CSV table of C-alpha atoms in Angstrom, one decimal:
chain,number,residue,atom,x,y,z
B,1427,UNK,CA,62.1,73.3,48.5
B,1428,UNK,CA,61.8,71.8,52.6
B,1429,UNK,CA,62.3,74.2,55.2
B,1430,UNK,CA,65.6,73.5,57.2
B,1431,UNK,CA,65.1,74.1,60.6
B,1432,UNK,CA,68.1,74.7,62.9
B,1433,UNK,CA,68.2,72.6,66.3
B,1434,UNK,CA,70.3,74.1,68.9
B,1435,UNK,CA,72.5,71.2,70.7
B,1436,UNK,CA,71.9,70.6,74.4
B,1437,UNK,CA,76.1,72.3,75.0
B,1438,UNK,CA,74.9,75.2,72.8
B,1439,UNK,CA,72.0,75.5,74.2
B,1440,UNK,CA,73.6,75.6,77.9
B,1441,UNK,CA,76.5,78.3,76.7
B,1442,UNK,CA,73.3,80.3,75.2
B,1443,UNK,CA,71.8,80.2,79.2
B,1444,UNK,CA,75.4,81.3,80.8
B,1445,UNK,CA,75.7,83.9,78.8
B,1446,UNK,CA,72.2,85.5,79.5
B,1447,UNK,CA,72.8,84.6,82.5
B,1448,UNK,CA,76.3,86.0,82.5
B,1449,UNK,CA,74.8,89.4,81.6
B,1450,UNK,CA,71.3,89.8,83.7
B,1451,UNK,CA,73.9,89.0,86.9
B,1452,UNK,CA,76.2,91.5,86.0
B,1453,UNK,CA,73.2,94.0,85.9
B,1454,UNK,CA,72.4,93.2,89.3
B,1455,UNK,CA,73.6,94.8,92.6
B,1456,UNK,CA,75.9,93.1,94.8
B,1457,UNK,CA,74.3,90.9,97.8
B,1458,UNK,CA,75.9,90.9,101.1
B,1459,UNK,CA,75.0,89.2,104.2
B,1460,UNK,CA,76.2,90.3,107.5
B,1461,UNK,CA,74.8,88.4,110.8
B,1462,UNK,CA,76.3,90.0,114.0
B,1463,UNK,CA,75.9,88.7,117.8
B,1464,UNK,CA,77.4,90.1,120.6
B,1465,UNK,CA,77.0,89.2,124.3
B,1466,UNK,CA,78.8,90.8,127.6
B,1467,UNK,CA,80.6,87.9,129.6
B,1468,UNK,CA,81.3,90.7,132.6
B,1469,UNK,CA,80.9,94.3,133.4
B,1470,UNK,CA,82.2,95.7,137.0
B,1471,UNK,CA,79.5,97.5,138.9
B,1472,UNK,CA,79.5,101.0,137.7
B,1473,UNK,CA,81.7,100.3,134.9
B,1474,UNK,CA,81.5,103.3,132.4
B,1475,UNK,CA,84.2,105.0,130.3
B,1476,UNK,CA,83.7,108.8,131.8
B,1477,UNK,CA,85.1,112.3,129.5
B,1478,UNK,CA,88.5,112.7,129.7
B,1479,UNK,CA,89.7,108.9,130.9
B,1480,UNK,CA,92.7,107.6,128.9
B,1481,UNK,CA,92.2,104.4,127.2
B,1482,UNK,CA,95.9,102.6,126.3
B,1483,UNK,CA,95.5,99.7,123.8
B,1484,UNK,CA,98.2,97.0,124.4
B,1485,UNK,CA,98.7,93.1,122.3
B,1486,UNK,CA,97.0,90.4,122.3
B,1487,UNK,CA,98.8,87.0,123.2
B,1488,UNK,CA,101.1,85.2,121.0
B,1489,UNK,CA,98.8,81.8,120.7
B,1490,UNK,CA,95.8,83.7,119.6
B,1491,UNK,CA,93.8,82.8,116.4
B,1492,UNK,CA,94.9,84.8,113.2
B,1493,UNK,CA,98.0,85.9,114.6
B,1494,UNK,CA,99.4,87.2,111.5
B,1495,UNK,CA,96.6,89.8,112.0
B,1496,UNK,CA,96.3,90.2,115.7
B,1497,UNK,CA,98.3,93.5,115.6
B,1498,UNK,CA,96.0,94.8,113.4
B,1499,UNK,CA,92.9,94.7,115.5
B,1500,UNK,CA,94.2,97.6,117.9
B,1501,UNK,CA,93.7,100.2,115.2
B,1502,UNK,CA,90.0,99.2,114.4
B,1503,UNK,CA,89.6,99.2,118.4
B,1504,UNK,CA,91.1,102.8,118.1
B,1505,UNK,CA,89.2,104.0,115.4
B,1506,UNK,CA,85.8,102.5,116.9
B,1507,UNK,CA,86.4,103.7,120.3
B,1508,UNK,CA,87.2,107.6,118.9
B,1509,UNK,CA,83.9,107.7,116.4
B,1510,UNK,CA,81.9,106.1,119.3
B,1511,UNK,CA,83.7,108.4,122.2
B,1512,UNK,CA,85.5,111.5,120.7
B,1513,UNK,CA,85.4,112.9,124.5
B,1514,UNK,CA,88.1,110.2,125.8
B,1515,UNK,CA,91.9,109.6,124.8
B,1516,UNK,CA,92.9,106.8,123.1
B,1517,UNK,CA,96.7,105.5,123.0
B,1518,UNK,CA,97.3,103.0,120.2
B,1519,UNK,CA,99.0,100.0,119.7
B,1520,UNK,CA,101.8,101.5,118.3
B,1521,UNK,CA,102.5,104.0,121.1
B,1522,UNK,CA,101.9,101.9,123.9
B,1523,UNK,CA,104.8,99.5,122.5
B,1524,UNK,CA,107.1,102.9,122.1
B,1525,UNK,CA,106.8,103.9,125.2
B,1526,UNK,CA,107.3,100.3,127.0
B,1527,UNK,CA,110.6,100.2,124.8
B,1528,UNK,CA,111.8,103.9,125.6
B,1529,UNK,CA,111.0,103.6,129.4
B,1530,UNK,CA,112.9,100.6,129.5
B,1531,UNK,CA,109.8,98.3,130.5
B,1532,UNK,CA,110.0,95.3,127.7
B,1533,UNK,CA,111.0,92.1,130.0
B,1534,UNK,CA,107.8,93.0,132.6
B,1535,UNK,CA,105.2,93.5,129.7
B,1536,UNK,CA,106.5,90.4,127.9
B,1537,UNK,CA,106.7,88.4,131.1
B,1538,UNK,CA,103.1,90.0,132.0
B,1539,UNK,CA,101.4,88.5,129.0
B,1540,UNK,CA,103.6,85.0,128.9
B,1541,UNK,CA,101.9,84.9,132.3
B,1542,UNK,CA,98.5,85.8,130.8
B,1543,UNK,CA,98.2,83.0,128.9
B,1544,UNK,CA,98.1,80.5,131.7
B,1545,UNK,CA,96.3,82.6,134.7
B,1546,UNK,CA,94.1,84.8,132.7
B,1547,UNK,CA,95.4,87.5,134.7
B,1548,UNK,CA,97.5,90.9,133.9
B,1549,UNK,CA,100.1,91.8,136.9
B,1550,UNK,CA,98.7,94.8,138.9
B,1551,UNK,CA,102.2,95.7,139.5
B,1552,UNK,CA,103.1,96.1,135.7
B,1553,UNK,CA,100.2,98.0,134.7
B,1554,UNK,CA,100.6,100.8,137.1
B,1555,UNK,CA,103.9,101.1,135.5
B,1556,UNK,CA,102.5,101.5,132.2
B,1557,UNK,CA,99.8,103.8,133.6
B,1558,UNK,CA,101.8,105.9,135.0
B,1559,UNK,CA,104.0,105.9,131.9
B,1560,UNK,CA,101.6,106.1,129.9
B,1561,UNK,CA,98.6,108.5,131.5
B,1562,UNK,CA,96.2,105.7,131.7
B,1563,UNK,CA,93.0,105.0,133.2
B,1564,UNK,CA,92.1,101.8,131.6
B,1565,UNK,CA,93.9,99.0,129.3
B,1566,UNK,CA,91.9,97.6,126.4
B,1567,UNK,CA,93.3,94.3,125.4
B,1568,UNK,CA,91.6,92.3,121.6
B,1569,UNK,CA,91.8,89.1,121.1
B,1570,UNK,CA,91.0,86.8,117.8
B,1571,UNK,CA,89.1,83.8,119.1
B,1572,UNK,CA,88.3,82.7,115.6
B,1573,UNK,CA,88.6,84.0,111.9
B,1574,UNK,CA,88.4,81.5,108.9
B,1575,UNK,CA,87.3,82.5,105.0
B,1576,UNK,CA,86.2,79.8,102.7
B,1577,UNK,CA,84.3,79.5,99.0
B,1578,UNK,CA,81.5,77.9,97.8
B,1579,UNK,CA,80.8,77.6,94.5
B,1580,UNK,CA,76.8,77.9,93.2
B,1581,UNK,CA,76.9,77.8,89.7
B,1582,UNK,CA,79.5,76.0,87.5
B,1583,UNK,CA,77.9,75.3,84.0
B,1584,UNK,CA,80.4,73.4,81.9
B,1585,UNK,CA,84.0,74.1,84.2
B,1586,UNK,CA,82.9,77.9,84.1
B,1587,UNK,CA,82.4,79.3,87.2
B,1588,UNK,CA,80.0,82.1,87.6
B,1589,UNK,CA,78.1,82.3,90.8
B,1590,UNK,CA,79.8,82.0,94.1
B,1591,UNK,CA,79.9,82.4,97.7
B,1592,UNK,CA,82.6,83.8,100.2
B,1593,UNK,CA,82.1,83.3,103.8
B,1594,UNK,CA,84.2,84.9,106.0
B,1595,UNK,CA,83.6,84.3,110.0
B,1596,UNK,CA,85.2,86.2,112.8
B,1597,UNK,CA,85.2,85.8,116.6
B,1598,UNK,CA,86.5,88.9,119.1
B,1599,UNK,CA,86.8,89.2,122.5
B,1600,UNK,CA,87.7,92.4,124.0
B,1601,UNK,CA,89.4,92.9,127.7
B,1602,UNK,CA,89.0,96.2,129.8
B,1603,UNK,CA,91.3,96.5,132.9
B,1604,UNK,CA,91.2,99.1,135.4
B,1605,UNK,CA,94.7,100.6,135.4
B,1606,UNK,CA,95.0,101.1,139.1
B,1607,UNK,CA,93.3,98.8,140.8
B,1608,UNK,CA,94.3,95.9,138.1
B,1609,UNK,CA,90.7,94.8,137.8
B,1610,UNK,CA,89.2,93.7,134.7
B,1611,UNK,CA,86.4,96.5,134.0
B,1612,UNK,CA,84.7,94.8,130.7
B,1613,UNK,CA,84.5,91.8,128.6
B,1614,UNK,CA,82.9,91.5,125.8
B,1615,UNK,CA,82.6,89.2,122.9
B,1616,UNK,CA,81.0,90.2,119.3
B,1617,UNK,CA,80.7,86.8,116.6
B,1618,UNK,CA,80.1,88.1,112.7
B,1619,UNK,CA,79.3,86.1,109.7
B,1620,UNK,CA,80.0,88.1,106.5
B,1621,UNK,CA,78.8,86.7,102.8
B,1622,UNK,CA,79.8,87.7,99.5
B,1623,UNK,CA,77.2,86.0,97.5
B,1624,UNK,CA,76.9,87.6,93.5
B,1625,UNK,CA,78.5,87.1,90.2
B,1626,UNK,CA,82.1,86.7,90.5
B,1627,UNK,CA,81.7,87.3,94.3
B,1628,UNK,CA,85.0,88.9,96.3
B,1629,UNK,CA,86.6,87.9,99.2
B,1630,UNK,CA,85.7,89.2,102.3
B,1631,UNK,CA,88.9,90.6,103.7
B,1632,UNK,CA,89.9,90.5,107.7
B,1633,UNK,CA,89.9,94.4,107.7
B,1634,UNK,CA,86.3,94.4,106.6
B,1635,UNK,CA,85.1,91.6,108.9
B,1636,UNK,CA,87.3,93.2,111.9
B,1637,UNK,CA,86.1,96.8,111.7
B,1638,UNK,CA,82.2,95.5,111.1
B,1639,UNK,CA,82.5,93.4,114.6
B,1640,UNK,CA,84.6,95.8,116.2
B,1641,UNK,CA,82.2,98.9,116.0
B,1642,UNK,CA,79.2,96.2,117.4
B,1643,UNK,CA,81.6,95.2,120.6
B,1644,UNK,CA,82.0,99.1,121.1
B,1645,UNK,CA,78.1,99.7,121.0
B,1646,UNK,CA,77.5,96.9,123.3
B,1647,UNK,CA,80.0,98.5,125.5
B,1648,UNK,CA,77.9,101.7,125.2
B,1649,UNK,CA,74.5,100.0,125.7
B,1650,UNK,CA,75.2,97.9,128.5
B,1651,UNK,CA,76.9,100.5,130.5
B,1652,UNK,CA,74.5,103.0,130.0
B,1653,UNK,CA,77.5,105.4,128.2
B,1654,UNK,CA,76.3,108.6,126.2
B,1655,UNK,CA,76.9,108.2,122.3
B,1656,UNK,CA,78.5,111.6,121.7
B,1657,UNK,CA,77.9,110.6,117.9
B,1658,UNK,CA,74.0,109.6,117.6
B,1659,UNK,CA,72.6,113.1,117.0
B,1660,UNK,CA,75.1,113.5,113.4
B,1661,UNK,CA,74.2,109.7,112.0
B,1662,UNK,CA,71.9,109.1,110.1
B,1663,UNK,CA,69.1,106.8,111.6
B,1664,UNK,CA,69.0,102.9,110.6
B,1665,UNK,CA,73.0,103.5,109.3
């Protein structure tokens, strides 16, 4: 009697492949990609954040990039700026809008950053108002230059999709003013690039992507003006 010999079909045969491949990637550890650059536009002469100055965070302007998360960025500012420098005060976002509202100072802030959007400039004036209100030494403005997410998708065998990429780019810039003198202390700018790139990849949220960039800008602060990092001697090195 012949020996029937089974042939697998070319769609069998490719759902046999997904599904070993299905497995073996589900094995393997997630892949992400972060590329980080950051460069310092300006830095006054002699510019460093000293033990005991107050640091106030106030908004960003209203035709900024990702507006709908511009309000975030002043708590990752906050929490970067505390783990980086314990040894200095930070007022957050929230406060500094309480206080402008309780002390009766709403039409001059709002007017001050309508203003900043064409001159580039916040009012002396205004903010030695808010310092005084507010016990401040220095004003620490974000900004979203840029922020965009997309997909890519790497492997699709027959409509199923198994293997993609999430991309998620983010651009910050980050204003210092002098409180008193209404001189801009520091700029800086941090770019990041953040990939999600495994089986059944996530997104890479704007939390994520903020904080990552966020904590660079506040090293680069550190670096460039030659600040002590009251933290380095608890991390770990290479973290």
């Amino acid at each position: 009697m012949p020996i029937r010999r089974r042939v697998l079909r070319p769609a069998a045969a490719a759902a046999l492949c997904a599904l070993f491949i299905f497995f073996a990637a589900s094995c393997s550890a997630p892949m992400q990609q972060i590329v980080l650059k950051t460069r310092e536009p300006f830095r006054s002469e002699g510019f460093k954040l000293n033990k005991g100055d107050v640091v106030a965070l106030i908004a960003a302007t209203n035709n900024d990039n990702g507006l709908e998360y511009r309000k975030l960025l002043g708590d990752f500012v906050e929490a970067a700026m505390q783990k980086k420098r314990p040894d200095i005060k930070v007022v957050t976002y929230w406060q500094t809008l309480s206080v402008i509202n309780r002390d009766g100072y709403t039409d001059e802030y709002a007017a001050m950053l309508k203003n900043y959007t064409s001159t580039g400039i916040l009012d002396k004036k205004v903010l030695n108002r808010l310092a005084d209100a507010l016990g401040a030494t220095y004003f620490a403005q974000p900004r979203i230059l840029d922020f965009s997410q997309k997909q890519t998708i790497r492997f699709n065998p027959m409509g199923l999709t198994l293997f993609q990429t999430y991309e998620t780019q983010i651009k910050i810039y980050l204003e210092i003013w002098n409180a008193r003198t209404g001189e801009i202390a520091w700029i800086g700018v941090a770019e990041a690039n953040l990939a999600s790139d495994q089986f059944m990849a996530r997104p890479v949220p704007f939390e994520e992507a903020a904080e990552v960039t966020i904590a660079e800008l506040m090293n680069k602060m550190q670096i460039e003006a030659g600040g002590i990092d009251l933290t380095k001697k608890t991390e770990h090195q290479g973290e």
